Each structure stands twice: as C-alpha cells, then as structure tokens.
Amino acid sequence: MTFWKVGITAALVSLGAAFGASAQSALNEILDSGTLKVGTTGDWNPMTLKDPATNSYKGYDIDIMTELANDLGVEVEFVPTDWKTLVNGVVAGKYHLTGSASISAARMKVAGFSDSYIAVEIMPFTTKDKAERFDGTDSINKAEVKVATTLGTSFEKMVRDWYPNADIKVVEAPARGYQEVIAGRADVFITSNIEGSTLEAKFPVTRVKNVTSPSSTPIAMIMPQGDQIWINYVNNWIELKKGEGFFEATREKWGL
C-alpha cells in the first residue's frame, strides 16, 4: 500500500509539472508556495468548527484537509469564509478548494467538485415545545409557519422548494437558521442528519415527525472548474485514502 501511495503521488505531481505553469494549475501553485489554502466556514459542527478564543479549527473537514496537505508535503492554511461567498472564493482564487459542501446544480454552473466521500440526509427540526404542532411535510408548508434558513446555503434553496407556502426567514452568516428557532423567532429549520444529531444533544430541538429526506445529498470539495489537473489529483487522493480506510476512521472519530 505504501509503494502504491508513493507511486500515485509522484505520478500526479509529475503530471502537474508537465502541464506547465502557463495553465495556472492550483497544484503547481500549492507545490511552489508550500501552502494549501482551504476555504472553511467554521460553523458546521462536527464538520468544521472555529474556536474564537484560539482562532483555530477542528472537525471532520479539518482532519481531511490536514491529511491532504500532509500527503502533498505542504502546510495547510484555513481561510475563513461564509456560505454565501463559499463558491466565489474558489472562483476568485482566494483558496484552492473548500471543505465539505453539498453538490448542487447551481454550484456546478460555476465551480467544479471533487468526487464525493460522504453523504448526508436533510431533515426539518423544531424545538421540543413545538413538536406536537408538526407532523409531516404538509404541517410545515403553511403560511403561518416560519421556516428559518441561512443565506447562500444549499439549505436555502431546499427550504424554498420544499415549503413554498411557508413564511421563509433568511438570515446571513454568521447567524444560522437553527439559532432563530432556538431563540423563538422561527418555528422550523432544516439541516443535515450530521449537524442535527449534535444540535439535539446540545439544545432542546427534535426532528419533525413523519418526514423522510427526499434523497441522500452527496458531499464533496468545491474546486476550480477548469483545473482538471488539480481535480484529478484530489480525486485520485480520495480513492487512495478510501482504500487505506482513512475516511471511515475519520467518520468514526467524529461520530458520523
């Protein structure tokens, strides 16, 4: 396995070098500068969480990106961003890729994605004191129900698609939809089963009864759309780490 890993890494690096500086591949820039820049929001527990006291990050995403930098032989730099500018940061070259984000048709119009390495289900949640008010999707999709969501997230589009008759309240990061519900300013929010489980353990929130996720949402890294050299490197790295059991071990570490 070790020789395979070294061989693939060496071949991919050579491929990037052969591509030439004129192509502006992120891979060349990363190797030349010695730094992998990763855009991360720091507000998606347990994927990426920022500690304001130390200005440091922890989480599933952070472990993945640190491992990617280690295998590239470079340092990792986490660049703060938010959900509404997450894609723009890649397009503008502020960072070489992002942490985990849901793959969506809208994002694919302007950015590329790595292969997926985890999937989530999206569920509606409410506070426990309001739980009896809601039973199924139709109980949410009403004008008198206020559904909170965060601007620029894939959740925002889902809320608009799923609950067109509801009173939709959009907040801007660093505010989050779940905070509006916990504070009593909204009734329902949606989030992944991953984040939902951490919120249920910390706050008096619960899933809405008798609602199933329409589909499993694949999660991947957002990358520059035209940089196939960089995309190829990361995709092969993902397959390599899957074979080594890295993703499975990291999921278990963070309880995913």
PDB file of C-alpha atoms in Angstrom:
ATOM      1  CA  MET A   1       0.000   0.000   0.000  1.00  0.00           C
ATOM      2  CA  THR A   2       2.840   2.407   0.861  1.00  0.00           C
ATOM      3  CA  PHE A   3       4.557   1.934  -2.503  1.00  0.00           C
ATOM      4  CA  TRP A   4       1.230   2.405  -4.301  1.00  0.00           C
ATOM      5  CA  LYS A   5       0.634   5.646  -2.413  1.00  0.00           C
ATOM      6  CA  VAL A   6       4.105   6.993  -3.203  1.00  0.00           C
ATOM      7  CA  GLY A   7       3.781   5.976  -6.830  1.00  0.00           C
ATOM      8  CA  ILE A   8       0.418   7.654  -7.367  1.00  0.00           C
ATOM      9  CA  THR A   9       1.522  10.826  -5.591  1.00  0.00           C
ATOM     10  CA  ALA A  10       4.730  11.032  -7.629  1.00  0.00           C
ATOM     11  CA  ALA A  11       2.867  10.432 -10.884  1.00  0.00           C
ATOM     12  CA  LEU A  12       0.288  13.088 -10.135  1.00  0.00           C
ATOM     13  CA  VAL A  13       2.918  15.637  -9.154  1.00  0.00           C
ATOM     14  CA  SER A  14       4.827  14.891 -12.367  1.00  0.00           C
ATOM     15  CA  LEU A  15       1.607  15.304 -14.338  1.00  0.00           C
ATOM     16  CA  GLY A  16       1.084  18.698 -12.767  1.00  0.00           C
ATOM     17  CA  ALA A  17       4.628  19.767 -13.589  1.00  0.00           C
ATOM     18  CA  ALA A  18       4.274  18.596 -17.183  1.00  0.00           C
ATOM     19  CA  PHE A  19       1.082  20.591 -17.532  1.00  0.00           C
ATOM     20  CA  GLY A  20       3.178  23.741 -17.331  1.00  0.00           C
ATOM     21  CA  ALA A  21       2.994  26.974 -15.396  1.00  0.00           C
ATOM     22  CA  SER A  22       1.010  28.641 -18.169  1.00  0.00           C
ATOM     23  CA  ALA A  23      -2.022  26.527 -17.284  1.00  0.00           C
ATOM     24  CA  GLN A  24      -2.201  28.129 -13.822  1.00  0.00           C
ATOM     25  CA  SER A  25      -2.981  24.827 -12.116  1.00  0.00           C
ATOM     26  CA  ALA A  26      -3.607  25.109  -8.396  1.00  0.00           C
ATOM     27  CA  LEU A  27      -1.453  22.012  -7.940  1.00  0.00           C
ATOM     28  CA  ASN A  28       1.606  23.846  -9.277  1.00  0.00           C
ATOM     29  CA  GLU A  29       0.868  26.865  -7.111  1.00  0.00           C
ATOM     30  CA  ILE A  30       0.464  24.740  -3.991  1.00  0.00           C
ATOM     31  CA  LEU A  31       3.717  22.850  -4.546  1.00  0.00           C
ATOM     32  CA  ASP A  32       5.630  26.039  -5.394  1.00  0.00           C
ATOM     33  CA  SER A  33       4.299  28.040  -2.440  1.00  0.00           C
ATOM     34  CA  GLY A  34       4.314  25.192   0.072  1.00  0.00           C
ATOM     35  CA  THR A  35       0.792  26.082   1.246  1.00  0.00           C
ATOM     36  CA  LEU A  36      -2.633  24.558   0.615  1.00  0.00           C
ATOM     37  CA  LYS A  37      -5.337  27.200   1.128  1.00  0.00           C
ATOM     38  CA  VAL A  38      -8.716  25.813   2.205  1.00  0.00           C
ATOM     39  CA  GLY A  39     -11.922  27.830   2.487  1.00  0.00           C
ATOM     40  CA  THR A  40     -13.954  26.845   5.523  1.00  0.00           C
ATOM     41  CA  THR A  41     -16.936  28.373   7.324  1.00  0.00           C
ATOM     42  CA  GLY A  42     -16.180  27.117  10.824  1.00  0.00           C
ATOM     43  CA  ASP A  43     -19.880  26.836  11.683  1.00  0.00           C
ATOM     44  CA  TRP A  44     -20.890  23.298  10.700  1.00  0.00           C
ATOM     45  CA  ASN A  45     -20.411  21.058  13.714  1.00  0.00           C
ATOM     46  CA  PRO A  46     -18.859  18.449  13.644  1.00  0.00           C
ATOM     47  CA  MET A  47     -17.515  19.083  10.135  1.00  0.00           C
ATOM     48  CA  THR A  48     -15.764  22.405  10.742  1.00  0.00           C
ATOM     49  CA  LEU A  49     -15.886  24.389  13.948  1.00  0.00           C
ATOM     50  CA  LYS A  50     -13.862  27.505  14.787  1.00  0.00           C
ATOM     51  CA  ASP A  51     -12.718  28.275  18.316  1.00  0.00           C
ATOM     52  CA  PRO A  52     -12.779  32.094  18.596  1.00  0.00           C
ATOM     53  CA  ALA A  53     -10.512  32.018  21.634  1.00  0.00           C
ATOM     54  CA  THR A  54      -7.647  30.356  19.776  1.00  0.00           C
ATOM     55  CA  ASN A  55      -8.649  31.217  16.188  1.00  0.00           C
ATOM     56  CA  SER A  56      -8.178  27.536  15.357  1.00  0.00           C
ATOM     57  CA  TYR A  57     -10.412  24.955  13.685  1.00  0.00           C
ATOM     58  CA  LYS A  58     -11.411  21.392  14.441  1.00  0.00           C
ATOM     59  CA  GLY A  59     -13.710  18.814  12.880  1.00  0.00           C
ATOM     60  CA  TYR A  60     -14.070  16.130  10.237  1.00  0.00           C
ATOM     61  CA  ASP A  61     -13.266  18.562   7.401  1.00  0.00           C
ATOM     62  CA  ILE A  62     -10.242  19.902   9.212  1.00  0.00           C
ATOM     63  CA  ASP A  63      -8.786  16.415   9.631  1.00  0.00           C
ATOM     64  CA  ILE A  64      -9.355  15.665   5.937  1.00  0.00           C
ATOM     65  CA  MET A  65      -7.690  18.847   4.714  1.00  0.00           C
ATOM     66  CA  THR A  66      -4.781  18.467   7.111  1.00  0.00           C
ATOM     67  CA  GLU A  67      -4.196  14.944   5.771  1.00  0.00           C
ATOM     68  CA  LEU A  68      -4.374  16.193   2.171  1.00  0.00           C
ATOM     69  CA  ALA A  69      -1.749  18.856   2.938  1.00  0.00           C
ATOM     70  CA  ASN A  70       0.449  16.277   4.668  1.00  0.00           C
ATOM     71  CA  ASP A  71       0.356  13.998   1.619  1.00  0.00           C
ATOM     72  CA  LEU A  72       1.177  16.945  -0.638  1.00  0.00           C
ATOM     73  CA  GLY A  73       4.104  17.779   1.637  1.00  0.00           C
ATOM     74  CA  VAL A  74       2.866  21.319   2.317  1.00  0.00           C
ATOM     75  CA  GLU A  75       1.324  23.376   5.115  1.00  0.00           C
ATOM     76  CA  VAL A  76      -2.425  23.938   5.335  1.00  0.00           C
ATOM     77  CA  GLU A  77      -3.944  27.404   5.738  1.00  0.00           C
ATOM     78  CA  PHE A  78      -7.632  27.644   6.630  1.00  0.00           C
ATOM     79  CA  VAL A  79      -9.201  30.728   5.060  1.00  0.00           C
ATOM     80  CA  PRO A  80     -12.370  31.994   6.790  1.00  0.00           C
ATOM     81  CA  THR A  81     -15.397  32.257   4.516  1.00  0.00           C
ATOM     82  CA  ASP A  82     -19.184  32.005   4.754  1.00  0.00           C
ATOM     83  CA  TRP A  83     -21.803  30.059   2.853  1.00  0.00           C
ATOM     84  CA  LYS A  84     -22.929  32.845   0.536  1.00  0.00           C
ATOM     85  CA  THR A  85     -19.354  33.500  -0.676  1.00  0.00           C
ATOM     86  CA  LEU A  86     -18.032  29.927  -0.463  1.00  0.00           C
ATOM     87  CA  VAL A  87     -18.094  29.315  -4.226  1.00  0.00           C
ATOM     88  CA  ASN A  88     -16.962  32.855  -5.075  1.00  0.00           C
ATOM     89  CA  GLY A  89     -13.811  32.327  -3.041  1.00  0.00           C
ATOM     90  CA  VAL A  90     -12.795  29.379  -5.223  1.00  0.00           C
ATOM     91  CA  VAL A  91     -13.639  31.210  -8.442  1.00  0.00           C
ATOM     92  CA  ALA A  92     -11.671  34.281  -7.320  1.00  0.00           C
ATOM     93  CA  GLY A  93      -8.663  32.206  -6.267  1.00  0.00           C
ATOM     94  CA  LYS A  94      -8.841  33.096  -2.575  1.00  0.00           C
ATOM     95  CA  TYR A  95      -8.348  29.414  -1.734  1.00  0.00           C
ATOM     96  CA  HIS A  96      -7.514  26.278  -3.705  1.00  0.00           C
ATOM     97  CA  LEU A  97     -10.582  24.319  -2.619  1.00  0.00           C
ATOM     98  CA  THR A  98     -13.216  24.274   0.087  1.00  0.00           C
ATOM     99  CA  GLY A  99     -14.068  21.871   2.841  1.00  0.00           C
ATOM    100  CA  SER A 100     -17.134  19.673   2.531  1.00  0.00           C
ATOM    101  CA  ALA A 101     -20.133  21.153   0.715  1.00  0.00           C
ATOM    102  CA  SER A 102     -23.213  19.644  -0.873  1.00  0.00           C
ATOM    103  CA  ILE A 103     -23.071  19.116  -4.622  1.00  0.00           C
ATOM    104  CA  SER A 104     -25.764  21.179  -6.345  1.00  0.00           C
ATOM    105  CA  ALA A 105     -26.694  22.065  -9.917  1.00  0.00           C
ATOM    106  CA  ALA A 106     -26.375  25.788  -9.153  1.00  0.00           C
ATOM    107  CA  ARG A 107     -22.834  25.440  -7.813  1.00  0.00           C
ATOM    108  CA  MET A 108     -21.797  23.207 -10.725  1.00  0.00           C
ATOM    109  CA  LYS A 109     -22.540  26.037 -13.158  1.00  0.00           C
ATOM    110  CA  VAL A 110     -19.526  27.996 -11.965  1.00  0.00           C
ATOM    111  CA  ALA A 111     -17.332  25.589  -9.986  1.00  0.00           C
ATOM    112  CA  GLY A 112     -16.019  22.053 -10.087  1.00  0.00           C
ATOM    113  CA  PHE A 113     -16.294  19.353  -7.447  1.00  0.00           C
ATOM    114  CA  SER A 114     -14.140  16.525  -6.247  1.00  0.00           C
ATOM    115  CA  ASP A 115     -15.533  13.027  -6.034  1.00  0.00           C
ATOM    116  CA  SER A 116     -17.893  12.599  -3.089  1.00  0.00           C
ATOM    117  CA  TYR A 117     -16.610  10.931   0.096  1.00  0.00           C
ATOM    118  CA  ILE A 118     -19.634  11.250   2.402  1.00  0.00           C
ATOM    119  CA  ALA A 119     -23.377  11.826   2.026  1.00  0.00           C
ATOM    120  CA  VAL A 120     -25.982  13.397   4.274  1.00  0.00           C
ATOM    121  CA  GLU A 121     -29.747  13.437   4.624  1.00  0.00           C
ATOM    122  CA  ILE A 122     -31.549  16.735   5.145  1.00  0.00           C
ATOM    123  CA  MET A 123     -34.276  16.872   7.777  1.00  0.00           C
ATOM    124  CA  PRO A 124     -36.599  19.502   9.311  1.00  0.00           C
ATOM    125  CA  PHE A 125     -36.221  20.261  13.017  1.00  0.00           C
ATOM    126  CA  THR A 126     -38.204  22.246  15.564  1.00  0.00           C
ATOM    127  CA  THR A 127     -37.993  22.885  19.296  1.00  0.00           C
ATOM    128  CA  LYS A 128     -39.382  20.243  21.627  1.00  0.00           C
ATOM    129  CA  ASP A 129     -42.102  22.563  22.930  1.00  0.00           C
ATOM    130  CA  LYS A 130     -43.462  22.913  19.363  1.00  0.00           C
ATOM    131  CA  ALA A 131     -43.010  19.281  18.331  1.00  0.00           C
ATOM    132  CA  GLU A 132     -46.724  18.424  18.592  1.00  0.00           C
ATOM    133  CA  ARG A 133     -47.590  21.150  16.089  1.00  0.00           C
ATOM    134  CA  PHE A 134     -45.775  19.390  13.278  1.00  0.00           C
ATOM    135  CA  ASP A 135     -46.365  16.005  11.692  1.00  0.00           C
ATOM    136  CA  GLY A 136     -45.165  15.525   8.121  1.00  0.00           C
ATOM    137  CA  THR A 137     -44.216  17.975   5.376  1.00  0.00           C
ATOM    138  CA  ASP A 138     -47.696  19.429   4.908  1.00  0.00           C
ATOM    139  CA  SER A 139     -47.722  20.624   8.513  1.00  0.00           C
ATOM    140  CA  ILE A 140     -44.683  22.820   7.747  1.00  0.00           C
ATOM    141  CA  ASN A 141     -45.736  24.089   4.323  1.00  0.00           C
ATOM    142  CA  LYS A 142     -48.219  26.643   5.681  1.00  0.00           C
ATOM    143  CA  ALA A 143     -48.281  30.439   5.700  1.00  0.00           C
ATOM    144  CA  GLU A 144     -48.415  30.589   9.492  1.00  0.00           C
ATOM    145  CA  VAL A 145     -45.218  28.545   9.878  1.00  0.00           C
ATOM    146  CA  LYS A 146     -41.944  30.475   9.911  1.00  0.00           C
ATOM    147  CA  VAL A 147     -39.034  28.490   8.476  1.00  0.00           C
ATOM    148  CA  ALA A 148     -35.546  29.873   9.072  1.00  0.00           C
ATOM    149  CA  THR A 149     -32.523  29.288   6.848  1.00  0.00           C
ATOM    150  CA  THR A 150     -29.099  30.792   6.160  1.00  0.00           C
ATOM    151  CA  LEU A 151     -28.424  32.860   3.033  1.00  0.00           C
ATOM    152  CA  GLY A 152     -26.295  31.204   0.352  1.00  0.00           C
ATOM    153  CA  THR A 153     -26.534  27.660   1.690  1.00  0.00           C
ATOM    154  CA  SER A 154     -27.949  24.720  -0.208  1.00  0.00           C
ATOM    155  CA  PHE A 155     -30.499  24.603   2.625  1.00  0.00           C
ATOM    156  CA  GLU A 156     -31.920  27.945   1.486  1.00  0.00           C
ATOM    157  CA  LYS A 157     -32.894  26.541  -1.927  1.00  0.00           C
ATOM    158  CA  MET A 158     -34.293  23.380  -0.354  1.00  0.00           C
ATOM    159  CA  VAL A 159     -36.465  25.390   2.021  1.00  0.00           C
ATOM    160  CA  ARG A 160     -37.876  27.407  -0.877  1.00  0.00           C
ATOM    161  CA  ASP A 161     -38.509  24.260  -2.931  1.00  0.00           C
ATOM    162  CA  TRP A 162     -39.994  22.183  -0.105  1.00  0.00           C
ATOM    163  CA  TYR A 163     -42.034  24.818   1.712  1.00  0.00           C
ATOM    164  CA  PRO A 164     -43.154  27.434  -0.864  1.00  0.00           C
ATOM    165  CA  ASN A 165     -46.221  28.355   1.198  1.00  0.00           C
ATOM    166  CA  ALA A 166     -44.340  28.878   4.459  1.00  0.00           C
ATOM    167  CA  ASP A 167     -43.083  32.189   5.827  1.00  0.00           C
ATOM    168  CA  ILE A 168     -39.392  31.860   4.985  1.00  0.00           C
ATOM    169  CA  LYS A 169     -36.934  33.854   7.093  1.00  0.00           C
ATOM    170  CA  VAL A 170     -33.428  34.138   5.621  1.00  0.00           C
ATOM    171  CA  VAL A 171     -30.557  35.189   7.877  1.00  0.00           C
ATOM    172  CA  GLU A 172     -26.968  35.991   6.953  1.00  0.00           C
ATOM    173  CA  ALA A 173     -23.921  34.204   8.355  1.00  0.00           C
ATOM    174  CA  PRO A 174     -22.611  34.077  10.990  1.00  0.00           C
ATOM    175  CA  ALA A 175     -26.280  33.778  12.023  1.00  0.00           C
ATOM    176  CA  ARG A 176     -27.785  30.348  11.412  1.00  0.00           C
ATOM    177  CA  GLY A 177     -31.323  29.157  10.838  1.00  0.00           C
ATOM    178  CA  TYR A 178     -31.294  26.892  13.883  1.00  0.00           C
ATOM    179  CA  GLN A 179     -30.390  29.850  16.116  1.00  0.00           C
ATOM    180  CA  GLU A 180     -33.571  31.641  15.018  1.00  0.00           C
ATOM    181  CA  VAL A 181     -35.653  28.620  16.006  1.00  0.00           C
ATOM    182  CA  ILE A 182     -33.941  28.146  19.358  1.00  0.00           C
ATOM    183  CA  ALA A 183     -34.443  31.856  20.092  1.00  0.00           C
ATOM    184  CA  GLY A 184     -38.161  31.560  19.298  1.00  0.00           C
ATOM    185  CA  ARG A 185     -38.047  33.818  16.234  1.00  0.00           C
ATOM    186  CA  ALA A 186     -38.922  30.944  13.872  1.00  0.00           C
ATOM    187  CA  ASP A 187     -40.608  27.544  14.082  1.00  0.00           C
ATOM    188  CA  VAL A 188     -38.624  25.172  11.861  1.00  0.00           C
ATOM    189  CA  PHE A 189     -35.157  24.856  10.345  1.00  0.00           C
ATOM    190  CA  ILE A 190     -33.594  22.191   8.149  1.00  0.00           C
ATOM    191  CA  THR A 191     -30.118  20.747   8.424  1.00  0.00           C
ATOM    192  CA  SER A 192     -28.210  17.563   7.793  1.00  0.00           C
ATOM    193  CA  ASN A 193     -28.623  14.490   9.941  1.00  0.00           C
ATOM    194  CA  ILE A 194     -24.951  15.053  10.854  1.00  0.00           C
ATOM    195  CA  GLU A 195     -25.394  18.515  12.330  1.00  0.00           C
ATOM    196  CA  GLY A 196     -28.873  17.681  13.600  1.00  0.00           C
ATOM    197  CA  SER A 197     -27.564  14.983  15.917  1.00  0.00           C
ATOM    198  CA  THR A 198     -25.093  17.406  17.504  1.00  0.00           C
ATOM    199  CA  LEU A 199     -27.796  20.053  17.947  1.00  0.00           C
ATOM    200  CA  GLU A 200     -30.196  17.548  19.546  1.00  0.00           C
ATOM    201  CA  ALA A 201     -27.509  16.679  22.079  1.00  0.00           C
ATOM    202  CA  LYS A 202     -26.912  20.354  22.943  1.00  0.00           C
ATOM    203  CA  PHE A 203     -30.265  22.122  22.559  1.00  0.00           C
ATOM    204  CA  PRO A 204     -33.972  21.287  23.092  1.00  0.00           C
ATOM    205  CA  VAL A 205     -34.583  20.558  19.396  1.00  0.00           C
ATOM    206  CA  THR A 206     -36.000  17.482  17.714  1.00  0.00           C
ATOM    207  CA  ARG A 207     -36.779  16.183  14.233  1.00  0.00           C
ATOM    208  CA  VAL A 208     -40.224  16.812  12.834  1.00  0.00           C
ATOM    209  CA  LYS A 209     -42.229  13.585  12.897  1.00  0.00           C
ATOM    210  CA  ASN A 210     -43.002  11.519   9.796  1.00  0.00           C
ATOM    211  CA  VAL A 211     -40.708  13.359   7.410  1.00  0.00           C
ATOM    212  CA  THR A 212     -38.112  11.480   5.390  1.00  0.00           C
ATOM    213  CA  SER A 213     -35.317  13.048   3.392  1.00  0.00           C
ATOM    214  CA  PRO A 214     -36.178  13.128  -0.352  1.00  0.00           C
ATOM    215  CA  SER A 215     -32.715  11.846  -1.172  1.00  0.00           C
ATOM    216  CA  SER A 216     -29.192  11.415   0.052  1.00  0.00           C
ATOM    217  CA  THR A 217     -27.114  14.516  -0.667  1.00  0.00           C
ATOM    218  CA  PRO A 218     -23.507  13.847  -1.764  1.00  0.00           C
ATOM    219  CA  ILE A 219     -20.804  15.950  -0.136  1.00  0.00           C
ATOM    220  CA  ALA A 220     -17.521  16.944  -1.788  1.00  0.00           C
ATOM    221  CA  MET A 221     -14.880  19.665  -2.045  1.00  0.00           C
ATOM    222  CA  ILE A 222     -15.581  22.659  -4.290  1.00  0.00           C
ATOM    223  CA  MET A 223     -12.711  23.258  -6.714  1.00  0.00           C
ATOM    224  CA  PRO A 224     -11.808  25.487  -9.703  1.00  0.00           C
ATOM    225  CA  GLN A 225     -13.992  24.325 -12.576  1.00  0.00           C
ATOM    226  CA  GLY A 226     -11.373  24.372 -15.339  1.00  0.00           C
ATOM    227  CA  ASP A 227      -8.417  22.966 -13.388  1.00  0.00           C
ATOM    228  CA  GLN A 228      -8.587  19.301 -14.337  1.00  0.00           C
ATOM    229  CA  ILE A 229      -5.028  18.668 -13.181  1.00  0.00           C
ATOM    230  CA  TRP A 230      -5.923  19.693  -9.623  1.00  0.00           C
ATOM    231  CA  ILE A 231      -9.284  17.900  -9.727  1.00  0.00           C
ATOM    232  CA  ASN A 232      -7.608  14.704 -10.957  1.00  0.00           C
ATOM    233  CA  TYR A 233      -5.045  14.848  -8.171  1.00  0.00           C
ATOM    234  CA  VAL A 234      -7.680  15.250  -5.449  1.00  0.00           C
ATOM    235  CA  ASN A 235      -9.959  12.578  -6.915  1.00  0.00           C
ATOM    236  CA  ASN A 236      -7.146  10.039  -7.014  1.00  0.00           C
ATOM    237  CA  TRP A 237      -6.137  11.050  -3.493  1.00  0.00           C
ATOM    238  CA  ILE A 238      -9.701  10.402  -2.297  1.00  0.00           C
ATOM    239  CA  GLU A 239      -9.674   6.912  -3.820  1.00  0.00           C
ATOM    240  CA  LEU A 240      -6.276   6.210  -2.292  1.00  0.00           C
ATOM    241  CA  LYS A 241      -7.415   7.287   1.191  1.00  0.00           C
ATOM    242  CA  LYS A 242     -10.652   5.310   0.887  1.00  0.00           C
ATOM    243  CA  GLY A 243      -8.578   2.214   0.212  1.00  0.00           C
ATOM    244  CA  GLU A 244      -6.469   2.929   3.295  1.00  0.00           C
ATOM    245  CA  GLY A 245      -9.566   3.314   5.476  1.00  0.00           C
ATOM    246  CA  PHE A 246      -8.842   6.963   6.266  1.00  0.00           C
ATOM    247  CA  PHE A 247     -12.344   8.300   5.574  1.00  0.00           C
ATOM    248  CA  GLU A 248     -14.014   5.512   7.531  1.00  0.00           C
ATOM    249  CA  ALA A 249     -11.723   6.068  10.523  1.00  0.00           C
ATOM    250  CA  THR A 250     -12.301   9.828  10.420  1.00  0.00           C
ATOM    251  CA  ARG A 251     -16.084   9.362  10.305  1.00  0.00           C
ATOM    252  CA  GLU A 252     -15.891   7.110  13.352  1.00  0.00           C
ATOM    253  CA  LYS A 253     -13.698   9.634  15.187  1.00  0.00           C
ATOM    254  CA  TRP A 254     -16.325  12.362  14.760  1.00  0.00           C
ATOM    255  CA  GLY A 255     -19.337  10.106  15.278  1.00  0.00           C
ATOM    256  CA  LEU A 256     -20.661  10.381  11.730  1.00  0.00           C
TER     257      LEU A 256
END
